[in-house]
Amino acid sequence: MKHVVIIGGGFAGINAARELGNKQDVKVTLIDRKNYHLFQPLLYQVAMSALGAGDIAEPLRNMLSRYNNITVFKGVVENIDKDQRIVMTDFGQLSYDYLILACGVKHHYFGNEQWEEYAPGLKTIAQATEIRRRVMEAYEAAERTDDPVARKKLLTFVIVGGGPTGVELAGSIGEMSRHTLSKFYRNIDPKLTRIFIVEAAPRILGSFTPDLASRATRALEQLGVQIWTSSMVTKVDGDGVQIGNERIESSTVLWAAGVRAVGLGRKMGVEIDRSGRVIVEEDLSVPGYPEIFVGGDQAHFAHHTDYPLPGMAPVALQQGRSIGRNIMLDLKGRERKPFRYRDKGQMATIGRNKAIVEVGRLKFDGAPAWLTWLLVHIYYLTTFKHRMLVLMQWGWSYFTFGHGARLIVNKEWRFYPEKRPCPPCEMQDES
Amino acid sequence: MKHVVIIGGGFAGINAARELGNKQDVKVTLIDRKNYHLFQPLLYQVAMSALGAGDIAEPLRNMLSRYNNITVFKGVVENIDKDQRIVMTDFGQLSYDYLILACGVKHHYFGNEQWEEYAPGLKTIAQATEIRRRVMEAYEAAERTDDPVARKKLLTFVIVGGGPTGVELAGSIGEMSRHTLSKFYRNIDPKLTRIFIVEAAPRILGSFTPDLASRATRALEQLGVQIWTSSMVTKVDGDGVQIGNERIESSTVLWAAGVRAVGLGRKMGVEIDRSGRVIVEEDLSVPGYPEIFVGGDQAHFAHHTDYPLPGMAPVALQQGRSIGRNIMLDLKGRERKPFRYRDKGQMATIGRNKAIVEVGRLKFDGAPAWLTWLLVHIYYLTTFKHRMLVLMQWGWSYFTFGHGARLIVNKEWRFYPEKRPCPPCEMQDES
């Protein structure tokens, strides 16, 4: 009986687990810091009040309970001894025959980690809730104040980074301020909301063709989003952002600029790239350690392409499956198969009836692209949620311009001063 | 143009506002610390993972946007000058012609406020999320540990207080542990979960007839809930509860024992009862101050009954309406009508097909009571949510034993050390 330890219950981890589920001669332990799998591509919709957290997250135990050979632990991995083949966790040690690293990435501030408190990133449900709180709180404060300058600052939103996440956040705020919120306030006109995308590169959506990115730019502008390209943020503070000699005063800055793999790769002493991702072989194993695999955002895989595969859900999903299958091939004494990414294309949504889709040579935008985006996401979401009703509700509120989940939930932290979990930050980060 | 200020957007406040909405010669300002109205009777279902927060909360602005004469502010009321007729808030002063106090209650630990961190109450979404986190975290920790004594303690839940909320919490944990969770864990048997209701009075559900309360007791016992009556909690700490010479070791203690009106009444210098509730006239106004009304849980109304009306949603709803109508009668120069509570009965749910209902002389339990409970709550919920799809989903998961929202969302508080709202506790409490 071989023991496979999987660290991380994201797209890579969960799909590797499924490949190994209920298979003979193998037992699986999956460890995650959270007790749920998160459908990350729609996380920005939680931040923007269009969906509740429960709509895009599912307890890992629900997803894996049908596999009798899989045990799930909610815990934190502190280190890995790759020679002794031991995983050290906050609840004890586990030895493994195979190890799958799928811990993903977190936000990266390029050496300016102090910016994080002023400009949260969007990787977890807690961050999405915090972004929602800040955005909605800004409108509430603007409604209360009489000072026009303070009001302008409150109604200014800066998104640092013009990749798909930045575009989706900016588009949502544009949509919400132009269409949803206008009838709800008496003292302010939410249509006056200023939204900026600040991007260091010469254009936004660098992974798409220039033509599609340009169409996305126009669609964003129609929603009132101002796009500043070739603009490197030099400072973020509680009052706004500095871009060289220019400055935007803003109460709400969101970070969608950079990510970095979590630190386990570095800690283990394997070869990593500049972003902390583990450089892997063609079969996604670590050079010299064929029993250790890395999948998803944490893997640097650059075997059939000029650049490493991007950190996208389809890549992670396919890598997880490939790892699971290769372990099964090992156990049957057969040869492993190298991983090949089957490119399903990429897409980004900007707002209602506004999206861009690129599949191979096929490129389109507008309503057809938006519909494609919607159907693809509903399809993938149902593969793990099985909740058509929620999806119908979501589709409905999307069509009716609803952002009904605009709840500001304060952290009432003063209530729970001691029992609150506050593990050493390093530990929390590293798994 | 008369100005009505309403403090609190609960059942009383929102219904008073609706009565005054779009009426001539009156403008309304509603102030609440939160930006949403909460359907409190189902809050325990959020704590127990059966519903998401968004399912039972609706932004106040959504509910009131159709009334052009109503302005909503998210803010904290710090004090009231009842002679100058001024409301002092954290965003400035407002003068009023009429004032409606509807701030509700918060939990009360009978002078042992230090127990709160070990035994949270259930009044807000943040508290519900915290209770959910603690309950689910206990199962996760039990799954991880090898120590049978630690495991027993982790699988022990103590609910202090045997009123409807305590019964609903205990019943839900019983239901969840006996029916939902069993297939999800490998190392523990959730059916071994011990659940205690600790009640100081000689029986639980004191507001119901002894016969119905006794049937509820049996229904709870069938779900594995142990009921300790005549048991006064003398100490709560991080390891359990002390009841005189007896002790229960438990990792998770929940408080459903006592409430107290928020402090504004006391601060204003009007007559209050032992629980801080403002003693009101027959028309719900404050003696000597006919322009100040108090409604909902914050009001002590004891004109046609031997005891003050209980803190229940139907009472608050009817009182809010009555206040709004009396203000309109004032404006028309007509005589006010005294408030009469139309008793719609009371009910409590214990679990699937288990509930008790008491309407006048009619008393029943079991499946018919549960169905009645379900229909009544769906009816009232739709009056403000208009979201049949969510309700269908809820009914569905209830029928299929689903507790799908079992997400543990940690407060990632280290991220936001400065911008996090931490108003002076006194202020936060008092409105």
PDB file of N, CA and C in Angstrom, chain A residues 16 22 106 154 218 267 327 339 377:
ATOM      1  N   ALA A  16      -5.746  15.596  -8.748  1.00  0.00           N
ATOM      2  CA  ALA A  16      -4.825  14.481  -8.497  1.00  0.00           C
ATOM      3  C   ALA A  16      -5.496  13.480  -7.559  1.00  0.00           C
ATOM      4  N   ASN A  22     -10.288   5.704  -4.633  1.00  0.00           N
ATOM      5  CA  ASN A  22     -10.814   4.330  -4.720  1.00  0.00           C
ATOM      6  C   ASN A  22      -9.978   3.416  -5.614  1.00  0.00           C
ATOM      7  N   LYS A 106       0.634  33.249  -3.663  1.00  0.00           N
ATOM      8  CA  LYS A 106      -0.001  34.337  -2.922  1.00  0.00           C
ATOM      9  C   LYS A 106       0.462  35.658  -3.534  1.00  0.00           C
ATOM     10  N   LEU A 154     -13.154  59.182  -1.749  1.00  0.00           N
ATOM     11  CA  LEU A 154     -13.871  57.958  -1.390  1.00  0.00           C
ATOM     12  C   LEU A 154     -14.437  57.257  -2.623  1.00  0.00           C
ATOM     13  N   ARG A 218     -11.442  49.382 -24.783  1.00  0.00           N
ATOM     14  CA  ARG A 218     -12.607  50.188 -25.163  1.00  0.00           C
ATOM     15  C   ARG A 218     -13.817  49.834 -24.300  1.00  0.00           C
ATOM     16  N   LYS A 267      11.981  26.312   0.809  1.00  0.00           N
ATOM     17  CA  LYS A 267      12.325  25.680   2.080  1.00  0.00           C
ATOM     18  C   LYS A 267      12.863  24.266   1.894  1.00  0.00           C
ATOM     19  N   ILE A 327       1.240   8.483 -11.214  1.00  0.00           N
ATOM     20  CA  ILE A 327       1.460   7.656 -10.015  1.00  0.00           C
ATOM     21  C   ILE A 327       0.836   6.278 -10.224  1.00  0.00           C
ATOM     22  N   PHE A 339       3.734  15.334 -19.365  1.00  0.00           N
ATOM     23  CA  PHE A 339       2.548  16.191 -19.345  1.00  0.00           C
ATOM     24  C   PHE A 339       2.494  17.057 -20.599  1.00  0.00           C
ATOM     25  N   HIS A 377     -18.039  28.924 -17.357  1.00  0.00           N
ATOM     26  CA  HIS A 377     -17.889  28.970 -15.899  1.00  0.00           C
ATOM     27  C   HIS A 377     -19.007  28.222 -15.193  1.00  0.00           C
TER      28      HIS A 377
END
